[in-house]
């Protein structure tokens, strides 16, 4: 009886290790994320170049960032809003400075404002408001982690179309 118990334990361990190896292998493979547009976002200073996904506001006017790429919302007149996770595409966004360039499609923008704001004090209506000239507004998480994919602050930058 002792032999059978010991033998079944070894079989269980082998099956466990096999499944762990298979799921571990597939879980570590890179995943291609499809964008639904031909738009490319670039920030040469931080070596950012990525396709972006055009998204819509949720019914309750909230925004949802896609998993791996940035999401673009046509927020208001002359204000194109792009959101992305700081743990993926916008991981180096905090390294940008005033006057750095950002490119979207065939247009070049210059960063005119860059600030960090507490998550709870952001007025999205202000962030998404119409602008006088064509503007990109980028936002990502910043600060201390408070939950899975959520942080205490947001890094927000605006960039105006260069003439």
Short mmCIF file of C-alpha atoms in Angstrom, two decimals:
data_model
loop_
_atom_site.label_atom_id
_atom_site.label_comp_id
_atom_site.label_asym_id
_atom_site.label_seq_id
_atom_site.Cartn_x
_atom_site.Cartn_y
_atom_site.Cartn_z
CA UNK A 1 0.00 0.00 0.00
CA UNK A 2 2.83 2.35 0.83
CA UNK A 3 4.39 1.78 -2.59
CA UNK A 4 1.15 2.67 -4.41
CA UNK A 5 0.71 5.85 -2.38
CA UNK A 6 4.27 6.93 -3.09
CA UNK A 7 3.91 6.06 -6.78
CA UNK A 8 0.65 8.05 -7.18
CA UNK A 9 2.33 11.01 -5.50
CA UNK A 10 5.12 10.91 -8.10
CA UNK A 11 2.58 10.80 -10.94
CA UNK A 12 0.80 13.82 -9.48
CA UNK A 13 4.09 15.74 -9.26
CA UNK A 14 4.97 14.84 -12.87
CA UNK A 15 1.57 15.99 -14.15
CA UNK A 16 1.83 19.19 -12.12
CA UNK A 17 5.32 19.96 -13.46
CA UNK A 18 4.23 19.19 -17.02
CA UNK A 19 1.21 21.52 -16.79
CA UNK A 20 3.31 24.20 -15.10
CA UNK A 21 5.88 24.01 -17.91
CA UNK A 22 3.24 24.15 -20.67
CA UNK A 23 1.23 27.03 -19.16
CA UNK A 24 4.39 28.84 -18.12
CA UNK A 25 5.77 28.61 -21.64
CA UNK A 26 2.61 29.93 -23.31
CA UNK A 27 2.08 32.55 -20.65
CA UNK A 28 5.54 33.99 -21.27
CA UNK A 29 5.17 34.24 -25.05
CA UNK A 30 4.77 37.73 -26.47
CA UNK A 31 1.27 38.62 -27.52
CA UNK A 32 0.62 40.75 -30.56
CA UNK A 33 -2.03 43.36 -29.95
CA UNK A 34 -3.96 44.49 -32.96
CA UNK A 35 -4.70 48.16 -33.43
CA UNK A 36 -7.86 49.07 -35.29
CA UNK A 37 -6.26 51.95 -37.16
CA UNK A 38 -3.13 52.79 -39.08
CA UNK A 39 -2.25 55.57 -36.64
CA UNK A 40 1.24 55.43 -35.16
CA UNK A 41 2.21 57.28 -31.99
CA UNK A 42 5.89 58.20 -31.65
CA UNK A 43 7.96 59.95 -29.01
CA UNK A 44 11.52 59.79 -30.39
CA UNK A 45 13.19 60.94 -27.15
CA UNK A 46 11.96 57.86 -25.27
CA UNK A 47 12.04 55.47 -28.26
CA UNK A 48 8.27 55.06 -28.22
CA UNK A 49 6.69 53.90 -31.46
CA UNK A 50 3.41 52.05 -31.41
CA UNK A 51 0.18 51.55 -33.25
CA UNK A 52 -2.76 52.91 -31.32
CA UNK A 53 -6.33 51.81 -30.99
CA UNK A 54 -9.20 54.21 -31.61
CA UNK A 55 -11.75 53.82 -28.79
CA UNK A 56 -15.09 55.26 -27.79
CA UNK A 57 -16.21 56.70 -24.46
CA UNK A 58 -18.19 54.27 -22.31
CA UNK A 59 -21.90 54.94 -21.84
CA UNK A 60 -21.17 56.52 -18.44
CA UNK A 61 -18.50 58.76 -20.06
CA UNK A 62 -15.63 56.84 -18.49
CA UNK A 63 -12.54 55.73 -20.38
CA UNK A 64 -10.93 52.33 -20.50
CA UNK A 65 -7.27 51.94 -21.46
CA UNK A 66 -6.46 48.97 -23.67
CA UNK A 67 -4.10 46.32 -22.26
CA UNK A 68 -0.92 46.67 -24.29
CA UNK A 69 -1.26 49.65 -26.62
CA UNK A 70 -2.51 53.19 -26.26
CA UNK A 71 -6.15 54.10 -26.81
CA UNK A 72 -7.12 57.22 -28.72
CA UNK A 73 -10.34 59.10 -28.07
CA UNK A 74 -11.50 61.97 -30.22
CA UNK A 75 -12.49 63.88 -27.10
CA UNK A 76 -13.49 67.31 -28.37
CA UNK A 77 -12.71 69.84 -31.06
CA UNK A 78 -8.93 70.08 -31.50
CA UNK A 79 -8.30 67.74 -28.55
CA UNK A 80 -7.15 64.20 -29.30
CA UNK A 81 -6.89 62.27 -26.03
CA UNK A 82 -4.60 59.25 -25.74
CA UNK A 83 -4.52 57.00 -22.68
CA UNK A 84 -2.15 54.12 -21.94
CA UNK A 85 -0.83 52.09 -19.03
CA UNK A 86 2.38 53.16 -17.30
CA UNK A 87 3.25 49.47 -16.97
CA UNK A 88 3.24 49.00 -20.74
CA UNK A 89 3.31 51.53 -23.56
CA UNK A 90 3.66 54.69 -21.44
CA UNK A 91 6.30 53.31 -19.07
CA UNK A 92 8.81 56.04 -20.03
CA UNK A 93 6.37 58.91 -20.53
CA UNK A 94 7.63 60.54 -17.32
CA UNK A 95 11.01 61.08 -19.03
CA UNK A 96 9.56 63.56 -21.52
CA UNK A 97 10.06 67.29 -20.94
CA UNK A 98 8.60 70.56 -22.22
CA UNK A 99 9.30 71.17 -25.92
CA UNK A 100 9.96 67.46 -26.66
CA UNK A 101 8.24 66.18 -29.78
CA UNK A 102 5.44 63.66 -30.12
CA UNK A 103 4.29 62.43 -33.51
CA UNK A 104 0.88 61.11 -34.42
CA UNK A 105 0.44 59.92 -37.95
CA UNK A 106 2.13 62.57 -40.12
CA UNK A 107 1.78 65.38 -37.59
CA UNK A 108 4.37 66.63 -35.12
CA UNK A 109 3.39 68.09 -31.76
CA UNK A 110 5.49 69.92 -29.18
CA UNK A 111 4.90 69.33 -25.45
CA UNK A 112 3.58 72.55 -23.90
CA UNK A 113 2.39 71.31 -20.51
CA UNK A 114 3.32 68.36 -18.31
CA UNK A 115 1.94 67.82 -14.83
CA UNK A 116 1.11 65.24 -12.18
CA UNK A 117 -2.24 65.35 -10.45
CA UNK A 118 -3.90 63.27 -7.75
CA UNK A 119 -6.23 60.71 -9.31
CA UNK A 120 -9.20 61.83 -7.24
CA UNK A 121 -8.86 65.51 -8.12
CA UNK A 122 -8.81 65.21 -11.91
CA UNK A 123 -11.64 66.90 -13.76
CA UNK A 124 -11.99 64.80 -16.89
CA UNK A 125 -14.28 67.41 -18.42
CA UNK A 126 -11.37 69.88 -18.17
CA UNK A 127 -8.85 67.37 -19.55
CA UNK A 128 -11.17 66.55 -22.46
CA UNK A 129 -12.36 70.09 -23.21
CA UNK A 130 -12.06 71.62 -26.69
CA UNK A 131 -8.81 73.42 -27.50
CA UNK A 132 -8.14 76.51 -29.63
CA UNK A 133 -5.48 74.73 -31.70
CA UNK A 134 -4.94 71.03 -32.50
CA UNK A 135 -3.69 69.40 -29.30
CA UNK A 136 -2.70 65.93 -28.13
CA UNK A 137 -3.46 65.15 -24.51
CA UNK A 138 -1.73 62.04 -23.12
CA UNK A 139 -2.48 60.50 -19.73
CA UNK A 140 -1.08 57.56 -17.77
CA UNK A 141 -0.92 56.30 -14.19
CA UNK A 142 1.74 57.66 -11.84
CA UNK A 143 2.55 57.63 -8.13
CA UNK A 144 2.04 54.80 -5.65
CA UNK A 145 0.28 51.60 -6.64
CA UNK A 146 -3.06 51.24 -4.84
CA UNK A 147 -4.57 48.34 -6.79
CA UNK A 148 -3.91 46.19 -9.83
CA UNK A 149 -3.26 48.67 -12.67
CA UNK A 150 -4.22 51.67 -10.53
CA UNK A 151 -2.10 54.36 -8.94
CA UNK A 152 -2.60 57.43 -6.74
CA UNK A 153 -1.78 59.99 -9.44
CA UNK A 154 -1.96 60.64 -13.15
CA UNK A 155 0.72 62.05 -15.41
CA UNK A 156 -0.91 64.33 -17.98
CA UNK A 157 0.81 66.09 -20.82
CA UNK A 158 -0.45 68.30 -23.62
CA UNK A 159 1.30 68.87 -26.90
CA UNK A 160 0.32 71.40 -29.55
CA UNK A 161 0.61 70.90 -33.29
CA UNK A 162 3.78 72.46 -34.66
CA UNK A 163 3.33 74.87 -37.52
#
